[in-house]
Amino acid sequence: MVIGLLTLDLHFPGARSLKDKRQSLRSLETRIKNRFNVSVAEVEYQDLWQRARLAVVSVNTDHVHLESTLQGVAGEAEHAREVQVLDASTEIL
């Protein structure tokens, strides 16, 4: 069993309130969950209206497939028009 953790630091340049940020974040989380079948949680900066840190976790038996999935998630976040990815880091456990 292989566990992968992807941490994404995000910036929401168009957000003018927590409501704006949460709407954009919810949309991104839903797209990621539906497309990649991973678990997603906002783990930091819940009270800042233009920042978020997401933790994305996936479990698999195939190391290569796991890395491919997490790279796909990072790519999805980078191509989202309402979000700017500041940093992405991957850990394989």
mmCIF file with all atom_site columns, C-alpha atoms in Angstrom, residues 1-88:
data_model
loop_
_atom_site.group_PDB
_atom_site.id
_atom_site.type_symbol
_atom_site.label_atom_id
_atom_site.label_alt_id
_atom_site.label_comp_id
_atom_site.label_asym_id
_atom_site.label_entity_id
_atom_site.label_seq_id
_atom_site.pdbx_PDB_ins_code
_atom_site.Cartn_x
_atom_site.Cartn_y
_atom_site.Cartn_z
_atom_site.occupancy
_atom_site.B_iso_or_equiv
_atom_site.pdbx_formal_charge
_atom_site.auth_seq_id
_atom_site.auth_comp_id
_atom_site.auth_asym_id
_atom_site.auth_atom_id
_atom_site.pdbx_PDB_model_num
ATOM 1  C CA . MET A 1 1  ? 0.000   0.000  0.000   1.00 0.00 ? 1  MET A CA 1
ATOM 2  C CA . VAL A 1 2  ? 1.289   3.428  -0.989  1.00 0.00 ? 2  VAL A CA 1
ATOM 3  C CA . ILE A 1 3  ? -0.112  6.709  0.364   1.00 0.00 ? 3  ILE A CA 1
ATOM 4  C CA . GLY A 1 4  ? 0.405   9.985  -1.469  1.00 0.00 ? 4  GLY A CA 1
ATOM 5  C CA . LEU A 1 5  ? -0.026  13.480 -0.075  1.00 0.00 ? 5  LEU A CA 1
ATOM 6  C CA . LEU A 1 6  ? -0.132  16.544 -2.299  1.00 0.00 ? 6  LEU A CA 1
ATOM 7  C CA . THR A 1 7  ? -0.091  19.928 -0.582  1.00 0.00 ? 7  THR A CA 1
ATOM 8  C CA . LEU A 1 8  ? -1.224  22.913 -2.652  1.00 0.00 ? 8  LEU A CA 1
ATOM 9  C CA . ASP A 1 9  ? -0.783  26.541 -1.570  1.00 0.00 ? 9  ASP A CA 1
ATOM 10 C CA . LEU A 1 10 ? -3.347  28.564 -3.457  1.00 0.00 ? 10 LEU A CA 1
ATOM 11 C CA . HIS A 1 11 ? -4.028  32.247 -4.080  1.00 0.00 ? 11 HIS A CA 1
ATOM 12 C CA . PHE A 1 12 ? -7.419  33.584 -5.147  1.00 0.00 ? 12 PHE A CA 1
ATOM 13 C CA . PRO A 1 13 ? -6.672  36.971 -6.765  1.00 0.00 ? 13 PRO A CA 1
ATOM 14 C CA . GLY A 1 14 ? -10.317 37.672 -7.630  1.00 0.00 ? 14 GLY A CA 1
ATOM 15 C CA . ALA A 1 15 ? -11.707 36.942 -4.171  1.00 0.00 ? 15 ALA A CA 1
ATOM 16 C CA . ARG A 1 16 ? -13.038 39.976 -2.316  1.00 0.00 ? 16 ARG A CA 1
ATOM 17 C CA . SER A 1 17 ? -14.441 38.069 0.668   1.00 0.00 ? 17 SER A CA 1
ATOM 18 C CA . LEU A 1 18 ? -14.353 34.679 2.375   1.00 0.00 ? 18 LEU A CA 1
ATOM 19 C CA . LYS A 1 19 ? -17.566 33.851 0.523   1.00 0.00 ? 19 LYS A CA 1
ATOM 20 C CA . ASP A 1 20 ? -15.842 34.438 -2.848  1.00 0.00 ? 20 ASP A CA 1
ATOM 21 C CA . LYS A 1 21 ? -12.882 32.292 -1.827  1.00 0.00 ? 21 LYS A CA 1
ATOM 22 C CA . ARG A 1 22 ? -15.036 29.464 -0.507  1.00 0.00 ? 22 ARG A CA 1
ATOM 23 C CA . GLN A 1 23 ? -17.141 29.420 -3.654  1.00 0.00 ? 23 GLN A CA 1
ATOM 24 C CA . SER A 1 24 ? -14.058 29.121 -5.877  1.00 0.00 ? 24 SER A CA 1
ATOM 25 C CA . LEU A 1 25 ? -12.456 26.603 -3.538  1.00 0.00 ? 25 LEU A CA 1
ATOM 26 C CA . ARG A 1 26 ? -15.595 24.447 -3.375  1.00 0.00 ? 26 ARG A CA 1
ATOM 27 C CA . SER A 1 27 ? -15.747 24.398 -7.183  1.00 0.00 ? 27 SER A CA 1
ATOM 28 C CA . LEU A 1 28 ? -12.096 23.318 -7.448  1.00 0.00 ? 28 LEU A CA 1
ATOM 29 C CA . GLU A 1 29 ? -12.474 20.670 -4.721  1.00 0.00 ? 29 GLU A CA 1
ATOM 30 C CA . THR A 1 30 ? -15.532 19.185 -6.430  1.00 0.00 ? 30 THR A CA 1
ATOM 31 C CA . ARG A 1 31 ? -13.786 19.001 -9.823  1.00 0.00 ? 31 ARG A CA 1
ATOM 32 C CA . ILE A 1 32 ? -10.726 17.328 -8.273  1.00 0.00 ? 32 ILE A CA 1
ATOM 33 C CA . LYS A 1 33 ? -12.764 14.821 -6.235  1.00 0.00 ? 33 LYS A CA 1
ATOM 34 C CA . ASN A 1 34 ? -14.971 13.839 -9.174  1.00 0.00 ? 34 ASN A CA 1
ATOM 35 C CA . ARG A 1 35 ? -12.189 13.564 -11.725 1.00 0.00 ? 35 ARG A CA 1
ATOM 36 C CA . PHE A 1 36 ? -9.467  11.874 -9.651  1.00 0.00 ? 36 PHE A CA 1
ATOM 37 C CA . ASN A 1 37 ? -11.331 10.079 -6.815  1.00 0.00 ? 37 ASN A CA 1
ATOM 38 C CA . VAL A 1 38 ? -9.111  11.534 -4.060  1.00 0.00 ? 38 VAL A CA 1
ATOM 39 C CA . SER A 1 39 ? -9.735  13.066 -0.643  1.00 0.00 ? 39 SER A CA 1
ATOM 40 C CA . VAL A 1 40 ? -9.383  16.849 -0.378  1.00 0.00 ? 40 VAL A CA 1
ATOM 41 C CA . ALA A 1 41 ? -9.367  19.109 2.683   1.00 0.00 ? 41 ALA A CA 1
ATOM 42 C CA . GLU A 1 42 ? -8.560  22.749 3.353   1.00 0.00 ? 42 GLU A CA 1
ATOM 43 C CA . VAL A 1 43 ? -5.927  22.521 6.097   1.00 0.00 ? 43 VAL A CA 1
ATOM 44 C CA . GLU A 1 44 ? -4.719  26.113 6.601   1.00 0.00 ? 44 GLU A CA 1
ATOM 45 C CA . TYR A 1 45 ? -5.641  29.765 6.039   1.00 0.00 ? 45 TYR A CA 1
ATOM 46 C CA . GLN A 1 46 ? -9.376  29.182 6.529   1.00 0.00 ? 46 GLN A CA 1
ATOM 47 C CA . ASP A 1 47 ? -9.843  32.795 7.707   1.00 0.00 ? 47 ASP A CA 1
ATOM 48 C CA . LEU A 1 48 ? -7.842  34.477 4.918   1.00 0.00 ? 48 LEU A CA 1
ATOM 49 C CA . TRP A 1 49 ? -9.925  35.493 1.919   1.00 0.00 ? 49 TRP A CA 1
ATOM 50 C CA . GLN A 1 50 ? -7.252  35.129 -0.766  1.00 0.00 ? 50 GLN A CA 1
ATOM 51 C CA . ARG A 1 51 ? -5.205  32.142 0.484   1.00 0.00 ? 51 ARG A CA 1
ATOM 52 C CA . ALA A 1 52 ? -5.805  28.444 1.045   1.00 0.00 ? 52 ALA A CA 1
ATOM 53 C CA . ARG A 1 53 ? -3.742  25.345 1.629   1.00 0.00 ? 53 ARG A CA 1
ATOM 54 C CA . LEU A 1 54 ? -5.248  22.111 0.375   1.00 0.00 ? 54 LEU A CA 1
ATOM 55 C CA . ALA A 1 55 ? -4.202  18.598 1.300   1.00 0.00 ? 55 ALA A CA 1
ATOM 56 C CA . VAL A 1 56 ? -5.000  15.971 -1.330  1.00 0.00 ? 56 VAL A CA 1
ATOM 57 C CA . VAL A 1 57 ? -4.580  12.325 -0.330  1.00 0.00 ? 57 VAL A CA 1
ATOM 58 C CA . SER A 1 58 ? -4.771  9.148  -2.354  1.00 0.00 ? 58 SER A CA 1
ATOM 59 C CA . VAL A 1 59 ? -4.057  5.501  -1.549  1.00 0.00 ? 59 VAL A CA 1
ATOM 60 C CA . ASN A 1 60 ? -3.019  2.946  -4.143  1.00 0.00 ? 60 ASN A CA 1
ATOM 61 C CA . THR A 1 61 ? -1.020  -0.236 -4.575  1.00 0.00 ? 61 THR A CA 1
ATOM 62 C CA . ASP A 1 62 ? 0.809   1.108  -7.640  1.00 0.00 ? 62 ASP A CA 1
ATOM 63 C CA . HIS A 1 63 ? 3.412   3.801  -6.960  1.00 0.00 ? 63 HIS A CA 1
ATOM 64 C CA . VAL A 1 64 ? 3.462   5.009  -10.589 1.00 0.00 ? 64 VAL A CA 1
ATOM 65 C CA . HIS A 1 65 ? -0.322  5.326  -10.797 1.00 0.00 ? 65 HIS A CA 1
ATOM 66 C CA . LEU A 1 66 ? -0.378  7.225  -7.495  1.00 0.00 ? 66 LEU A CA 1
ATOM 67 C CA . GLU A 1 67 ? 2.209   9.758  -8.693  1.00 0.00 ? 67 GLU A CA 1
ATOM 68 C CA . SER A 1 68 ? 0.339   10.158 -11.975 1.00 0.00 ? 68 SER A CA 1
ATOM 69 C CA . THR A 1 69 ? -2.905  10.860 -10.102 1.00 0.00 ? 69 THR A CA 1
ATOM 70 C CA . LEU A 1 70 ? -1.305  13.506 -7.869  1.00 0.00 ? 70 LEU A CA 1
ATOM 71 C CA . GLN A 1 71 ? 0.382   15.151 -10.870 1.00 0.00 ? 71 GLN A CA 1
ATOM 72 C CA . GLY A 1 72 ? -2.997  15.277 -12.585 1.00 0.00 ? 72 GLY A CA 1
ATOM 73 C CA . VAL A 1 73 ? -4.528  16.965 -9.542  1.00 0.00 ? 73 VAL A CA 1
ATOM 74 C CA . ALA A 1 74 ? -1.728  19.553 -9.499  1.00 0.00 ? 74 ALA A CA 1
ATOM 75 C CA . GLY A 1 75 ? -2.266  20.164 -13.214 1.00 0.00 ? 75 GLY A CA 1
ATOM 76 C CA . GLU A 1 76 ? -6.004  20.614 -12.708 1.00 0.00 ? 76 GLU A CA 1
ATOM 77 C CA . ALA A 1 77 ? -5.333  23.229 -10.006 1.00 0.00 ? 77 ALA A CA 1
ATOM 78 C CA . GLU A 1 78 ? -2.788  25.045 -12.189 1.00 0.00 ? 78 GLU A CA 1
ATOM 79 C CA . HIS A 1 79 ? -5.259  25.270 -15.073 1.00 0.00 ? 79 HIS A CA 1
ATOM 80 C CA . ALA A 1 80 ? -8.146  26.532 -12.941 1.00 0.00 ? 80 ALA A CA 1
ATOM 81 C CA . ARG A 1 81 ? -8.891  30.098 -14.000 1.00 0.00 ? 81 ARG A CA 1
ATOM 82 C CA . GLU A 1 82 ? -9.938  31.444 -10.593 1.00 0.00 ? 82 GLU A CA 1
ATOM 83 C CA . VAL A 1 83 ? -6.932  30.020 -8.703  1.00 0.00 ? 83 VAL A CA 1
ATOM 84 C CA . GLN A 1 84 ? -3.195  30.627 -8.781  1.00 0.00 ? 84 GLN A CA 1
ATOM 85 C CA . VAL A 1 85 ? -0.965  27.830 -7.437  1.00 0.00 ? 85 VAL A CA 1
ATOM 86 C CA . LEU A 1 86 ? 1.820   29.312 -5.310  1.00 0.00 ? 86 LEU A CA 1
ATOM 87 C CA . ASP A 1 87 ? 3.425   26.009 -4.310  1.00 0.00 ? 87 ASP A CA 1
ATOM 88 C CA . ALA A 1 88 ? 2.839   22.290 -4.741  1.00 0.00 ? 88 ALA A CA 1
#
